[in-house]
mmCIF file with all atom_site columns, C-alpha atoms in Angstrom:
data_model
loop_
_atom_site.group_PDB
_atom_site.id
_atom_site.type_symbol
_atom_site.label_atom_id
_atom_site.label_alt_id
_atom_site.label_comp_id
_atom_site.label_asym_id
_atom_site.label_entity_id
_atom_site.label_seq_id
_atom_site.pdbx_PDB_ins_code
_atom_site.Cartn_x
_atom_site.Cartn_y
_atom_site.Cartn_z
_atom_site.occupancy
_atom_site.B_iso_or_equiv
_atom_site.pdbx_formal_charge
_atom_site.auth_seq_id
_atom_site.auth_comp_id
_atom_site.auth_asym_id
_atom_site.auth_atom_id
_atom_site.pdbx_PDB_model_num
ATOM 1   C CA . MET A 1 1   ? -30.546 -61.789 -109.929 1.00 47.00 ? 18  MET A CA 1
ATOM 2   C CA . ALA A 1 2   ? -27.339 -60.164 -109.516 1.00 47.00 ? 19  ALA A CA 1
ATOM 3   C CA . TRP A 1 3   ? -29.182 -57.184 -108.639 1.00 44.00 ? 20  TRP A CA 1
ATOM 4   C CA . ARG A 1 4   ? -31.032 -58.873 -105.987 1.00 47.00 ? 21  ARG A CA 1
ATOM 5   C CA . ARG A 1 5   ? -27.917 -60.108 -104.554 1.00 47.00 ? 22  ARG A CA 1
ATOM 6   C CA . VAL A 1 6   ? -26.441 -56.648 -104.489 1.00 45.00 ? 23  VAL A CA 1
ATOM 7   C CA . SER A 1 7   ? -29.583 -55.424 -102.807 1.00 47.00 ? 24  SER A CA 1
ATOM 8   C CA . LEU A 1 8   ? -29.554 -58.206 -100.341 1.00 46.00 ? 25  LEU A CA 1
ATOM 9   C CA . VAL A 1 9   ? -25.901 -57.580 -99.537  1.00 48.00 ? 26  VAL A CA 1
ATOM 10  C CA . GLY A 1 10  ? -26.662 -53.835 -99.203  1.00 49.00 ? 27  GLY A CA 1
ATOM 11  C CA . LEU A 1 11  ? -29.525 -54.601 -96.950  1.00 45.00 ? 28  LEU A CA 1
ATOM 12  C CA . SER A 1 12  ? -27.450 -56.896 -94.816  1.00 48.00 ? 29  SER A CA 1
ATOM 13  C CA . ILE A 1 13  ? -24.755 -54.253 -94.477  1.00 49.00 ? 30  ILE A CA 1
ATOM 14  C CA . GLY A 1 14  ? -27.355 -51.595 -93.620  1.00 48.00 ? 31  GLY A CA 1
ATOM 15  C CA . ALA A 1 15  ? -28.938 -53.829 -91.001  1.00 47.00 ? 32  ALA A CA 1
ATOM 16  C CA . ALA A 1 16  ? -25.569 -54.589 -89.532  1.00 47.00 ? 33  ALA A CA 1
ATOM 17  C CA . LEU A 1 17  ? -24.748 -50.925 -89.389  1.00 44.00 ? 34  LEU A CA 1
ATOM 18  C CA . THR A 1 18  ? -28.066 -50.148 -87.808  1.00 46.00 ? 35  THR A CA 1
ATOM 19  C CA . LEU A 1 19  ? -27.608 -52.784 -85.185  1.00 44.00 ? 36  LEU A CA 1
ATOM 20  C CA . ALA A 1 20  ? -24.100 -51.579 -84.439  1.00 46.00 ? 37  ALA A CA 1
ATOM 21  C CA . ALA A 1 21  ? -25.301 -48.019 -84.107  1.00 47.00 ? 38  ALA A CA 1
ATOM 22  C CA . CYS A 1 22  ? -28.030 -49.046 -81.685  1.00 47.00 ? 39  CYS A CA 1
ATOM 23  C CA . GLY A 1 23  ? -25.737 -50.972 -79.528  1.00 48.00 ? 40  GLY A CA 1
ATOM 24  C CA . GLY A 1 24  ? -26.426 -54.230 -81.141  1.00 45.00 ? 41  GLY A CA 1
ATOM 25  C CA . SER A 1 25  ? -25.939 -56.003 -77.873  1.00 46.00 ? 42  SER A CA 1
ATOM 26  C CA . SER A 1 26  ? -28.789 -57.422 -75.950  1.00 47.00 ? 43  SER A CA 1
ATOM 27  C CA . GLU A 1 27  ? -27.071 -56.919 -72.609  1.00 50.00 ? 44  GLU A CA 1
ATOM 28  C CA . ALA A 1 28  ? -28.193 -53.852 -70.727  1.00 50.00 ? 45  ALA A CA 1
ATOM 29  C CA . VAL A 1 29  ? -25.505 -51.406 -69.705  1.00 52.00 ? 46  VAL A CA 1
ATOM 30  C CA . ALA A 1 30  ? -25.507 -50.898 -65.947  1.00 53.00 ? 47  ALA A CA 1
ATOM 31  C CA . PRO A 1 31  ? -25.674 -47.292 -64.775  1.00 55.00 ? 48  PRO A CA 1
ATOM 32  C CA . PRO A 1 32  ? -22.443 -45.991 -63.189  1.00 55.00 ? 49  PRO A CA 1
ATOM 33  C CA . THR A 1 33  ? -22.114 -46.888 -59.535  1.00 55.00 ? 50  THR A CA 1
ATOM 34  C CA . THR A 1 34  ? -21.296 -44.370 -56.775  1.00 55.00 ? 51  THR A CA 1
ATOM 35  C CA . THR A 1 35  ? -19.388 -45.650 -53.796  1.00 55.00 ? 52  THR A CA 1
ATOM 36  C CA . THR A 1 36  ? -19.462 -43.708 -50.517  1.00 54.00 ? 53  THR A CA 1
ATOM 37  C CA . THR A 1 37  ? -16.885 -44.562 -47.910  1.00 55.00 ? 54  THR A CA 1
ATOM 38  C CA . ALA A 1 38  ? -17.163 -43.044 -44.458  1.00 55.00 ? 55  ALA A CA 1
ATOM 39  C CA . ALA A 1 39  ? -13.951 -41.425 -43.187  1.00 55.00 ? 56  ALA A CA 1
ATOM 40  C CA . PRO A 1 40  ? -12.522 -43.170 -40.191  1.00 56.00 ? 57  PRO A CA 1
ATOM 41  C CA . VAL A 1 41  ? -13.452 -41.432 -36.936  1.00 57.00 ? 58  VAL A CA 1
ATOM 42  C CA . THR A 1 42  ? -10.453 -40.148 -34.978  1.00 57.00 ? 59  THR A CA 1
ATOM 43  C CA . THR A 1 43  ? -10.905 -39.282 -31.325  1.00 57.00 ? 60  THR A CA 1
ATOM 44  C CA . THR A 1 44  ? -8.239  -37.040 -29.755  1.00 57.00 ? 61  THR A CA 1
ATOM 45  C CA . THR A 1 45  ? -8.003  -36.985 -25.992  1.00 57.00 ? 62  THR A CA 1
ATOM 46  C CA . THR A 1 46  ? -5.825  -34.325 -24.362  1.00 57.00 ? 63  THR A CA 1
ATOM 47  C CA . THR A 1 47  ? -4.903  -34.928 -20.775  1.00 59.00 ? 64  THR A CA 1
ATOM 48  C CA . VAL A 1 48  ? -3.781  -31.857 -18.839  1.00 58.00 ? 65  VAL A CA 1
ATOM 49  C CA . PRO A 1 49  ? -1.489  -32.720 -15.957  1.00 60.00 ? 66  PRO A CA 1
ATOM 50  C CA . PRO A 1 50  ? -2.818  -31.543 -12.604  1.00 62.00 ? 67  PRO A CA 1
ATOM 51  C CA . VAL A 1 51  ? -1.515  -28.169 -11.433  1.00 61.00 ? 68  VAL A CA 1
ATOM 52  C CA . THR A 1 52  ? 0.348   -28.346 -8.162   1.00 60.00 ? 69  THR A CA 1
ATOM 53  C CA . THR A 1 53  ? 0.204   -25.179 -6.087   1.00 60.00 ? 70  THR A CA 1
ATOM 54  C CA . THR A 1 54  ? 2.798   -24.736 -3.383   1.00 60.00 ? 71  THR A CA 1
ATOM 55  C CA . THR A 1 55  ? 2.159   -22.073 -0.793   1.00 59.00 ? 72  THR A CA 1
ATOM 56  C CA . THR A 1 56  ? 5.157   -20.867 1.161    1.00 59.00 ? 73  THR A CA 1
ATOM 57  C CA . THR A 1 57  ? 4.592   -18.709 4.163    1.00 60.00 ? 74  THR A CA 1
ATOM 58  C CA . ILE A 1 58  ? 7.488   -16.512 5.203    1.00 63.00 ? 75  ILE A CA 1
ATOM 59  C CA . ALA A 1 59  ? 7.289   -15.289 8.728    1.00 60.00 ? 76  ALA A CA 1
ATOM 60  C CA . PRO A 1 60  ? 7.751   -11.529 8.925    1.00 62.00 ? 77  PRO A CA 1
ATOM 61  C CA . THR A 1 61  ? 10.939  -10.388 10.560   1.00 59.00 ? 78  THR A CA 1
ATOM 62  C CA . THR A 1 62  ? 10.721  -7.899  13.323   1.00 59.00 ? 79  THR A CA 1
ATOM 63  C CA . THR A 1 63  ? 13.498  -5.466  14.052   1.00 57.00 ? 80  THR A CA 1
ATOM 64  C CA . THR A 1 64  ? 13.267  -3.447  17.179   1.00 56.00 ? 81  THR A CA 1
ATOM 65  C CA . GLU A 1 65  ? 15.040  -0.136  16.919   1.00 56.00 ? 82  GLU A CA 1
ATOM 66  C CA . ALA A 1 66  ? 15.784  2.240   19.727   1.00 51.00 ? 83  ALA A CA 1
ATOM 67  C CA . PRO A 1 67  ? 13.028  4.808   20.101   1.00 51.00 ? 84  PRO A CA 1
ATOM 68  C CA . THR A 1 68  ? 13.758  8.143   18.517   1.00 50.00 ? 85  THR A CA 1
ATOM 69  C CA . THR A 1 69  ? 12.395  11.455  19.550   1.00 48.00 ? 86  THR A CA 1
ATOM 70  C CA . THR A 1 70  ? 10.700  13.317  16.744   1.00 51.00 ? 87  THR A CA 1
ATOM 71  C CA . LEU A 1 71  ? 11.358  17.010  16.499   1.00 52.00 ? 88  LEU A CA 1
ATOM 72  C CA . VAL A 1 72  ? 8.393   17.886  14.300   1.00 48.00 ? 89  VAL A CA 1
ATOM 73  C CA . ASP A 1 73  ? 6.454   19.882  16.869   1.00 50.00 ? 90  ASP A CA 1
ATOM 74  C CA . VAL A 1 74  ? 9.399   21.803  18.305   1.00 62.00 ? 91  VAL A CA 1
ATOM 75  C CA . PRO A 1 75  ? 10.428  25.010  16.488   1.00 82.00 ? 92  PRO A CA 1
ATOM 76  C CA . TYR A 1 76  ? 14.251  25.077  16.566   1.00 91.00 ? 93  TYR A CA 1
ATOM 77  C CA . GLU A 1 77  ? 14.590  27.258  13.442   1.00 92.00 ? 94  GLU A CA 1
ATOM 78  C CA . HIS A 1 78  ? 14.975  31.032  13.801   1.00 90.00 ? 95  HIS A CA 1
ATOM 79  C CA . ASN A 1 79  ? 16.299  33.307  11.023   1.00 90.00 ? 96  ASN A CA 1
ATOM 80  C CA . GLU A 1 80  ? 17.864  30.459  8.985    1.00 92.00 ? 97  GLU A CA 1
ATOM 81  C CA . SER A 1 81  ? 19.684  29.102  12.065   1.00 96.00 ? 98  SER A CA 1
ATOM 82  C CA . TYR A 1 82  ? 18.731  26.449  14.653   1.00 97.00 ? 99  TYR A CA 1
ATOM 83  C CA . PHE A 1 83  ? 18.885  26.915  18.439   1.00 97.00 ? 100 PHE A CA 1
ATOM 84  C CA . PHE A 1 84  ? 18.282  24.602  21.399   1.00 98.00 ? 101 PHE A CA 1
ATOM 85  C CA . THR A 1 85  ? 18.976  24.124  25.100   1.00 98.00 ? 102 THR A CA 1
ATOM 86  C CA . SER A 1 86  ? 20.749  21.010  26.443   1.00 98.00 ? 103 SER A CA 1
ATOM 87  C CA . PRO A 1 87  ? 18.506  18.547  28.360   1.00 98.00 ? 104 PRO A CA 1
ATOM 88  C CA . ASP A 1 88  ? 20.004  19.584  31.733   1.00 98.00 ? 105 ASP A CA 1
ATOM 89  C CA . GLY A 1 89  ? 19.706  23.311  30.893   1.00 97.00 ? 106 GLY A CA 1
ATOM 90  C CA . ALA A 1 90  ? 23.473  23.900  31.278   1.00 98.00 ? 107 ALA A CA 1
ATOM 91  C CA . PHE A 1 91  ? 24.170  24.889  27.635   1.00 98.00 ? 108 PHE A CA 1
ATOM 92  C CA . GLN A 1 92  ? 22.684  27.135  24.965   1.00 98.00 ? 109 GLN A CA 1
ATOM 93  C CA . CYS A 1 93  ? 23.533  25.593  21.584   1.00 98.00 ? 110 CYS A CA 1
ATOM 94  C CA . GLY A 1 94  ? 22.996  26.306  17.935   1.00 98.00 ? 111 GLY A CA 1
ATOM 95  C CA . ILE A 1 95  ? 23.739  25.495  14.333   1.00 98.00 ? 112 ILE A CA 1
ATOM 96  C CA . ILE A 1 96  ? 24.085  28.930  12.802   1.00 97.00 ? 113 ILE A CA 1
ATOM 97  C CA . LYS A 1 97  ? 24.430  30.386  9.347    1.00 96.00 ? 114 LYS A CA 1
ATOM 98  C CA . LEU A 1 98  ? 26.730  33.405  9.170    1.00 94.00 ? 115 LEU A CA 1
ATOM 99  C CA . PRO A 1 99  ? 27.599  35.456  6.061    1.00 95.00 ? 116 PRO A CA 1
ATOM 100 C CA . SER A 1 100 ? 31.009  33.786  5.650    1.00 95.00 ? 117 SER A CA 1
ATOM 101 C CA . ARG A 1 101 ? 30.472  30.336  7.202    1.00 95.00 ? 118 ARG A CA 1
ATOM 102 C CA . THR A 1 102 ? 28.233  27.990  9.141    1.00 97.00 ? 119 THR A CA 1
ATOM 103 C CA . GLU A 1 103 ? 29.107  26.562  12.537   1.00 98.00 ? 120 GLU A CA 1
ATOM 104 C CA . ALA A 1 104 ? 27.728  24.594  15.458   1.00 99.00 ? 121 ALA A CA 1
ATOM 105 C CA . GLY A 1 105 ? 28.503  25.448  19.053   1.00 98.00 ? 122 GLY A CA 1
ATOM 106 C CA . CYS A 1 106 ? 27.402  25.547  22.685   1.00 99.00 ? 123 CYS A CA 1
ATOM 107 C CA . GLN A 1 107 ? 27.917  28.100  25.455   1.00 98.00 ? 124 GLN A CA 1
ATOM 108 C CA . GLY A 1 108 ? 27.848  27.364  29.183   1.00 97.00 ? 125 GLY A CA 1
ATOM 109 C CA . SER A 1 109 ? 30.210  26.431  32.008   1.00 96.00 ? 126 SER A CA 1
ATOM 110 C CA . THR A 1 110 ? 32.456  23.394  31.562   1.00 97.00 ? 127 THR A CA 1
ATOM 111 C CA . SER A 1 111 ? 35.732  22.221  32.997   1.00 96.00 ? 128 SER A CA 1
ATOM 112 C CA . PRO A 1 112 ? 38.568  21.816  32.493   1.00 96.00 ? 129 PRO A CA 1
ATOM 113 C CA . VAL A 1 113 ? 39.172  24.952  30.409   1.00 95.00 ? 130 VAL A CA 1
ATOM 114 C CA . PRO A 1 114 ? 42.421  25.354  28.469   1.00 95.00 ? 131 PRO A CA 1
ATOM 115 C CA . PRO A 1 115 ? 44.536  28.478  29.113   1.00 96.00 ? 132 PRO A CA 1
ATOM 116 C CA . ARG A 1 116 ? 43.285  31.713  27.559   1.00 95.00 ? 133 ARG A CA 1
ATOM 117 C CA . PRO A 1 117 ? 45.073  32.601  24.304   1.00 96.00 ? 134 PRO A CA 1
ATOM 118 C CA . ALA A 1 118 ? 46.953  35.929  24.304   1.00 96.00 ? 135 ALA A CA 1
ATOM 119 C CA . ASP A 1 119 ? 44.715  37.353  21.563   1.00 95.00 ? 136 ASP A CA 1
ATOM 120 C CA . CYS A 1 120 ? 41.416  36.768  23.497   1.00 95.00 ? 137 CYS A CA 1
ATOM 121 C CA . MET A 1 121 ? 40.481  39.987  25.304   1.00 93.00 ? 138 MET A CA 1
ATOM 122 C CA . VAL A 1 122 ? 36.869  38.976  26.161   1.00 93.00 ? 139 VAL A CA 1
ATOM 123 C CA . ASP A 1 123 ? 35.125  35.993  27.760   1.00 92.00 ? 140 ASP A CA 1
ATOM 124 C CA . TRP A 1 124 ? 37.052  32.716  27.424   1.00 95.00 ? 141 TRP A CA 1
ATOM 125 C CA . GLY A 1 125 ? 36.177  29.145  28.264   1.00 93.00 ? 142 GLY A CA 1
ATOM 126 C CA . HIS A 1 126 ? 32.390  29.439  28.201   1.00 95.00 ? 143 HIS A CA 1
ATOM 127 C CA . GLY A 1 127 ? 31.900  28.348  24.595   1.00 96.00 ? 144 GLY A CA 1
ATOM 128 C CA . ILE A 1 128 ? 33.031  25.581  22.291   1.00 98.00 ? 145 ILE A CA 1
ATOM 129 C CA . ARG A 1 129 ? 32.345  25.257  18.547   1.00 98.00 ? 146 ARG A CA 1
ATOM 130 C CA . VAL A 1 130 ? 33.163  23.550  15.235   1.00 99.00 ? 147 VAL A CA 1
ATOM 131 C CA . GLU A 1 131 ? 33.323  25.488  11.961   1.00 98.00 ? 148 GLU A CA 1
ATOM 132 C CA . ASN A 1 132 ? 33.465  24.640  8.237    1.00 96.00 ? 149 ASN A CA 1
ATOM 133 C CA . GLU A 1 133 ? 37.142  23.673  8.547    1.00 96.00 ? 150 GLU A CA 1
ATOM 134 C CA . GLY A 1 134 ? 39.303  22.402  11.369   1.00 97.00 ? 151 GLY A CA 1
ATOM 135 C CA . GLU A 1 135 ? 38.720  20.632  14.650   1.00 98.00 ? 152 GLU A CA 1
ATOM 136 C CA . GLY A 1 136 ? 36.344  21.748  17.346   1.00 98.00 ? 153 GLY A CA 1
ATOM 137 C CA . ALA A 1 137 ? 37.798  24.419  19.663   1.00 97.00 ? 154 ALA A CA 1
ATOM 138 C CA . PHE A 1 138 ? 37.021  26.713  22.593   1.00 98.00 ? 155 PHE A CA 1
ATOM 139 C CA . MET A 1 139 ? 35.899  30.162  21.530   1.00 96.00 ? 156 MET A CA 1
ATOM 140 C CA . CYS A 1 140 ? 36.564  33.711  22.617   1.00 95.00 ? 157 CYS A CA 1
ATOM 141 C CA . ALA A 1 141 ? 33.202  35.535  22.788   1.00 93.00 ? 158 ALA A CA 1
ATOM 142 C CA . GLY A 1 142 ? 31.930  38.789  24.198   1.00 89.00 ? 159 GLY A CA 1
ATOM 143 C CA . GLY A 1 143 ? 28.392  37.500  24.719   1.00 91.00 ? 160 GLY A CA 1
ATOM 144 C CA . LEU A 1 144 ? 25.912  34.766  23.855   1.00 92.00 ? 161 LEU A CA 1
ATOM 145 C CA . VAL A 1 145 ? 26.203  33.610  20.257   1.00 94.00 ? 162 VAL A CA 1
ATOM 146 C CA . TYR A 1 146 ? 24.144  30.402  20.294   1.00 96.00 ? 163 TYR A CA 1
ATOM 147 C CA . THR A 1 147 ? 20.728  31.722  21.248   1.00 94.00 ? 164 THR A CA 1
ATOM 148 C CA . SER A 1 148 ? 17.754  32.865  19.208   1.00 94.00 ? 165 SER A CA 1
ATOM 149 C CA . GLY A 1 149 ? 17.475  36.008  21.344   1.00 91.00 ? 166 GLY A CA 1
ATOM 150 C CA . ASP A 1 150 ? 13.819  35.320  22.136   1.00 90.00 ? 167 ASP A CA 1
ATOM 151 C CA . ALA A 1 151 ? 12.471  36.249  25.581   1.00 90.00 ? 168 ALA A CA 1
ATOM 152 C CA . GLU A 1 152 ? 11.756  32.572  26.251   1.00 90.00 ? 169 GLU A CA 1
ATOM 153 C CA . PRO A 1 153 ? 14.628  30.074  26.498   1.00 91.00 ? 170 PRO A CA 1
ATOM 154 C CA . ASP A 1 154 ? 15.287  28.093  23.338   1.00 96.00 ? 171 ASP A CA 1
ATOM 155 C CA . PRO A 1 155 ? 13.519  24.697  23.242   1.00 96.00 ? 172 PRO A CA 1
ATOM 156 C CA . VAL A 1 156 ? 15.208  21.683  24.832   1.00 97.00 ? 173 VAL A CA 1
ATOM 157 C CA . LEU A 1 157 ? 16.666  19.078  22.486   1.00 97.00 ? 174 LEU A CA 1
ATOM 158 C CA . PRO A 1 158 ? 15.546  15.944  24.396   1.00 97.00 ? 175 PRO A CA 1
ATOM 159 C CA . ALA A 1 159 ? 18.144  13.402  25.520   1.00 97.00 ? 176 ALA A CA 1
ATOM 160 C CA . GLY A 1 160 ? 18.705  10.811  22.789   1.00 97.00 ? 177 GLY A CA 1
ATOM 161 C CA . SER A 1 161 ? 17.695  13.218  20.007   1.00 96.00 ? 178 SER A CA 1
ATOM 162 C CA . LYS A 1 162 ? 19.647  14.460  17.005   1.00 96.00 ? 179 LYS A CA 1
ATOM 163 C CA . LEU A 1 163 ? 19.228  17.739  15.126   1.00 96.00 ? 180 LEU A CA 1
ATOM 164 C CA . THR A 1 164 ? 20.812  17.759  11.652   1.00 96.00 ? 181 THR A CA 1
ATOM 165 C CA . GLU A 1 165 ? 20.847  21.055  9.746    1.00 96.00 ? 182 GLU A CA 1
ATOM 166 C CA . LEU A 1 166 ? 23.172  23.108  7.505    1.00 97.00 ? 183 LEU A CA 1
ATOM 167 C CA . GLY A 1 167 ? 25.752  20.292  7.288    1.00 97.00 ? 184 GLY A CA 1
ATOM 168 C CA . TYR A 1 168 ? 26.045  19.745  11.061   1.00 98.00 ? 185 TYR A CA 1
ATOM 169 C CA . SER A 1 169 ? 24.528  17.205  13.448   1.00 98.00 ? 186 SER A CA 1
ATOM 170 C CA . CYS A 1 170 ? 24.063  17.812  17.186   1.00 98.00 ? 187 CYS A CA 1
ATOM 171 C CA . SER A 1 171 ? 22.941  15.008  19.503   1.00 98.00 ? 188 SER A CA 1
ATOM 172 C CA . THR A 1 172 ? 22.217  14.947  23.220   1.00 98.00 ? 189 THR A CA 1
ATOM 173 C CA . THR A 1 173 ? 22.427  12.729  26.271   1.00 98.00 ? 190 THR A CA 1
ATOM 174 C CA . ALA A 1 174 ? 21.005  13.662  29.674   1.00 98.00 ? 191 ALA A CA 1
ATOM 175 C CA . THR A 1 175 ? 24.074  15.818  30.475   1.00 97.00 ? 192 THR A CA 1
ATOM 176 C CA . ALA A 1 176 ? 26.138  16.233  27.275   1.00 98.00 ? 193 ALA A CA 1
ATOM 177 C CA . VAL A 1 177 ? 25.901  17.686  23.777   1.00 99.00 ? 194 VAL A CA 1
ATOM 178 C CA . THR A 1 178 ? 27.939  16.484  20.781   1.00 99.00 ? 195 THR A CA 1
ATOM 179 C CA . CYS A 1 179 ? 28.072  18.497  17.540   1.00 99.00 ? 196 CYS A CA 1
ATOM 180 C CA . VAL A 1 180 ? 29.835  17.284  14.383   1.00 99.00 ? 197 VAL A CA 1
ATOM 181 C CA . ASN A 1 181 ? 30.557  18.808  10.976   1.00 99.00 ? 198 ASN A CA 1
ATOM 182 C CA . ASP A 1 182 ? 28.993  16.132  8.739    1.00 98.00 ? 199 ASP A CA 1
ATOM 183 C CA . GLU A 1 183 ? 31.568  16.663  5.976    1.00 98.00 ? 200 GLU A CA 1
ATOM 184 C CA . THR A 1 184 ? 34.808  16.753  8.004    1.00 98.00 ? 201 THR A CA 1
ATOM 185 C CA . SER A 1 185 ? 33.741  14.640  11.023   1.00 98.00 ? 202 SER A CA 1
ATOM 186 C CA . HIS A 1 186 ? 35.356  17.242  13.312   1.00 99.00 ? 203 HIS A CA 1
ATOM 187 C CA . GLY A 1 187 ? 33.438  18.453  16.335   1.00 99.00 ? 204 GLY A CA 1
ATOM 188 C CA . PHE A 1 188 ? 33.141  18.490  20.100   1.00 99.00 ? 205 PHE A CA 1
ATOM 189 C CA . THR A 1 189 ? 31.396  16.988  23.112   1.00 99.00 ? 206 THR A CA 1
ATOM 190 C CA . VAL A 1 190 ? 30.656  19.215  26.090   1.00 98.00 ? 207 VAL A CA 1
ATOM 191 C CA . SER A 1 191 ? 29.109  18.667  29.536   1.00 98.00 ? 208 SER A CA 1
ATOM 192 C CA . PRO A 1 192 ? 29.465  20.540  32.849   1.00 98.00 ? 209 PRO A CA 1
ATOM 193 C CA . ASP A 1 193 ? 32.306  18.279  34.060   1.00 97.00 ? 210 ASP A CA 1
ATOM 194 C CA . SER A 1 194 ? 34.091  17.366  30.815   1.00 97.00 ? 211 SER A CA 1
ATOM 195 C CA . ASN A 1 195 ? 34.723  18.408  27.235   1.00 98.00 ? 212 ASN A CA 1
ATOM 196 C CA . GLU A 1 196 ? 36.472  17.039  24.185   1.00 98.00 ? 213 GLU A CA 1
ATOM 197 C CA . THR A 1 197 ? 37.357  18.495  20.792   1.00 98.00 ? 214 THR A CA 1
ATOM 198 C CA . PHE A 1 198 ? 38.156  16.358  17.743   1.00 98.00 ? 215 PHE A CA 1
#
C-alpha cells in the first residue's frame, strides 16, 4: 500500500504539472488589443494682406531753349582749317592751322583802327586775330589770310551760330563776329563800326 500511495502521489504531481503546463486555468486569454487613435486635424489658414499699389504721375518738364542753327550741311572745312563769311558779308573769317600755331581771325573794314606800328610795312587795320597765346590784336597783313581761296565766297556763318574747331570758338550776330581761344579766353569782337580785343 505504500506503493500505491507513492504512485498516487506521483500521479497527482504529474497531473498537477500537466495542468500547469496547459495553462491550468479555465479562463480564456483575450487576444492582444490594438488601439488606433486618429491624429487631431490641424487647419492652417494664411491670410495675405492686400497689396496696395500707388501710382504717381510726374508731369514732364519742358525747357525751351533758344533755337540753334546746325552747321551740318555747310562745308566750312578746307585743308584742315575752317573759313566763313560774316552774316552781313563785311568780314572773311577763319580758324586756321599753321605749322607753328593755330589762330582765329577776321579781315574786313572796321573802325576805329589803332595807329600803325612802326614795324608794319604792309596793310594795317583790316584784320584782327587771336593766337595760341596773348590777347586778341590787330594784324599786319599783305593780303587775305582768312579765306579758303576758292572761287566762290566762303559760306556764311548764320547769325546766332557758333563754329568751334581747333581750340577756338567763333560766334556771330547779324553784324558782328566774336572769336575766342577756348583755353585762354582771349579773343576779339569785330563789326564795321566797332571792335574790341580782350
